XYZ file of C-alpha atoms in Angstrom:
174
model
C 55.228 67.847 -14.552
C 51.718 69.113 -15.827
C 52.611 68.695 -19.988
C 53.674 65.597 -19.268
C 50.954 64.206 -18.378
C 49.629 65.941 -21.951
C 51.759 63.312 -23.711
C 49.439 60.550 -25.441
C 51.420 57.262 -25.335
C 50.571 56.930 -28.943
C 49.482 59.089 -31.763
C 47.634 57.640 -34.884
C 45.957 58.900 -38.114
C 42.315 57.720 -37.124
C 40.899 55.303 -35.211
C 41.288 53.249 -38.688
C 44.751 53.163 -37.834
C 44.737 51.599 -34.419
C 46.299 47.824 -34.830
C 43.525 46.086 -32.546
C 45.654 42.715 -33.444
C 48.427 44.430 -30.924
C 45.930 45.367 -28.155
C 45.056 41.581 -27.791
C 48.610 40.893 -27.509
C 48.759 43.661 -24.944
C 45.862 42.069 -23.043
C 43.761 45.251 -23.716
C 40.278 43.769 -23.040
C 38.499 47.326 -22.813
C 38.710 50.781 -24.953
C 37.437 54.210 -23.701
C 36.688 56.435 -26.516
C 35.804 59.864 -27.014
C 32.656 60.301 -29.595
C 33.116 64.336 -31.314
C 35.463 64.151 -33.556
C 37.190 60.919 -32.929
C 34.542 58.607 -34.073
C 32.931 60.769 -36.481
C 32.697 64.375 -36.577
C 31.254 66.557 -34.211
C 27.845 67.181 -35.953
C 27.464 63.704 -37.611
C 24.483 62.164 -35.498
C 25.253 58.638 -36.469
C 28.070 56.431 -37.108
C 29.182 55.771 -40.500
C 29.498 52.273 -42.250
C 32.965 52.726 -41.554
C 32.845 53.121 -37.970
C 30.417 50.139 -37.721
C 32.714 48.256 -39.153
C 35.845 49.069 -36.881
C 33.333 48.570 -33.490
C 32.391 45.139 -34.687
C 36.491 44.620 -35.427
C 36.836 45.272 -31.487
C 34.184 42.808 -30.210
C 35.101 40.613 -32.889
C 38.265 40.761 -30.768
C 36.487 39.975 -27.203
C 37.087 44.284 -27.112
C 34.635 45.897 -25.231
C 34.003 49.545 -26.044
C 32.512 52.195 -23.989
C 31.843 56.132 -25.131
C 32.830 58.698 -22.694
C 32.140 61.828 -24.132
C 31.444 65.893 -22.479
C 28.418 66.289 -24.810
C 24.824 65.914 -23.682
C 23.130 62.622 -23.291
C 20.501 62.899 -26.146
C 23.790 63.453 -28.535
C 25.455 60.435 -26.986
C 23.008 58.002 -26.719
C 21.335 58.941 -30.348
C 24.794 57.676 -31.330
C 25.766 55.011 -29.098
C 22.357 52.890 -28.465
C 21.623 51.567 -32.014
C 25.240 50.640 -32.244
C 24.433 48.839 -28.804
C 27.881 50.296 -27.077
C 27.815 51.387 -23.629
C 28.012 55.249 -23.086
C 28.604 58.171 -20.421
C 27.583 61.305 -21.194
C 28.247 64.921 -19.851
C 31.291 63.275 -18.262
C 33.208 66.290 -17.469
C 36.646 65.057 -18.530
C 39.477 65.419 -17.746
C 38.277 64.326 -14.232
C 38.656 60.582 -13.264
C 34.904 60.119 -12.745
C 33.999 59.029 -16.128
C 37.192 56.904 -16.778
C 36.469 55.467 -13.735
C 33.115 54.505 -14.023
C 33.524 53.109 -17.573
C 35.964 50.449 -16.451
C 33.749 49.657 -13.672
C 30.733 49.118 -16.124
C 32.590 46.813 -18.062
C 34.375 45.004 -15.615
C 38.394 45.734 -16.181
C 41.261 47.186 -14.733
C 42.827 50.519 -16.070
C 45.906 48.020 -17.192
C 43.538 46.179 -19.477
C 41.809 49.240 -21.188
C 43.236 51.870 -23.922
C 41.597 55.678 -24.114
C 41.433 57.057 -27.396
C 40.618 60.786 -28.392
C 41.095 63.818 -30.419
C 41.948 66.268 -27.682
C 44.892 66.517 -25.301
C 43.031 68.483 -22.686
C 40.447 66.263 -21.767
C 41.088 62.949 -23.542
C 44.577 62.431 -23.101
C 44.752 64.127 -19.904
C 42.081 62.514 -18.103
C 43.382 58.833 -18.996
C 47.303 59.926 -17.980
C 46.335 60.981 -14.655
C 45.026 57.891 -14.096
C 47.272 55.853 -15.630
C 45.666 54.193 -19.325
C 47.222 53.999 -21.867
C 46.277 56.677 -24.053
C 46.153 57.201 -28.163
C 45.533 60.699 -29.757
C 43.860 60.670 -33.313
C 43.903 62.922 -35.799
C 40.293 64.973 -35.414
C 38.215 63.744 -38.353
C 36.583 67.267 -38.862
C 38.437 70.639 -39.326
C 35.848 72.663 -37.536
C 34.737 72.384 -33.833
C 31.748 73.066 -31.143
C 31.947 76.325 -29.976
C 33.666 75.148 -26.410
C 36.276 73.039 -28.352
C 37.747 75.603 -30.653
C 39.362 77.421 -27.336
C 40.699 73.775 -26.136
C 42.503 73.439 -29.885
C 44.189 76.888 -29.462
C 45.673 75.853 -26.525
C 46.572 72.091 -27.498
C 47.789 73.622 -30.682
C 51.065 75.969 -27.720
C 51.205 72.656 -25.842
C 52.257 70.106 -28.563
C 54.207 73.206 -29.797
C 56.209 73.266 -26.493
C 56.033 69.399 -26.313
C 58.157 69.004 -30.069
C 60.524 72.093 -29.140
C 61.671 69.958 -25.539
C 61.595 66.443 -27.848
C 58.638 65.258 -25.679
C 56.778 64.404 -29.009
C 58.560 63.141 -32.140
C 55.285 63.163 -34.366
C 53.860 66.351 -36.132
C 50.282 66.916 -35.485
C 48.026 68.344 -38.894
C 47.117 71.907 -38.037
């Protein structure tokens, strides 16, 4: 069934609030991770100390990270290259192009890599069909890009649906 495949395996606060001591004892070698508004917020060009901090936490870990985000490649790569993470931009997600390139680049299987995002449309979605393991955050800003605000409404009737049939046992901040 189609909102099934909506259903993150996880849902967390932040990124802050992902145990990365429990992906190495899941073998996770690899996270996929959206950029707007799960990293930092959507118009935030750089990462924040914070951020720095929880990226050098993964490869501290032997975690390799890779953004795959929708927005433009000047956006992406402003953010990604001094942080010296691997990137793909414009990557049209939900499709399995991205996703699949990223593990690819870095050399895992989709058993050995997490996806992480704020959105169940294209985040979520994109690494269910394809079988990751996914984790939905909590987006860090309240306001969205113009294409993303339409995408909320409808996650918003989706994780509705999702409590009222018991699919989801978390509430989501609206």
């Amino acid at each position: 069934m189609f909102l099934q495949k909506l259903v993150p395996n996880q849902f967390v606060e932040s990124i802050h609030h992902i145990d990365i001591d429990q992906l190495k004892r899941n073998r996770i070698r690899a996270v996929i991770t959206d950029l707007d508004n799960t990293l930092v917020e959507w118009d935030r060009p750089l990462a924040t100390p914070e951020v720095e901090m929880w990226l050098a936490r993964l490869r501290d870990a032997g975690i390799q990270v890779t953004v795959v985000s929708n927005n433009n490649q000047q956006r992406v790569e402003c953010f990604c290259k001094p942080l010296g993470i691997g990137y793909i931009s414009a990557a049209r997600k939900p499709t399995n192009r991205a996703f699949l390139q990223a593990v690819r680049q870095m050399n895992v299987t989709i058993a050995e890599t997490v996806v992480i995002g704020d959105q169940l449309f294209t985040d979520v979605l994109g690494g269910n069909r394809l079988g990751f393991h996914t984790i939905l955050v909590v987006p860090v800003a309240q306001t969205d890009g113009f294409w993303t605000r339409f995408n909320r409404q409808m996650e918003r009737l989706a994780l509705i649906w999702m409590e009222r049939k018991g699919m989801v046992s978390w509430r989501r901040k609206a």
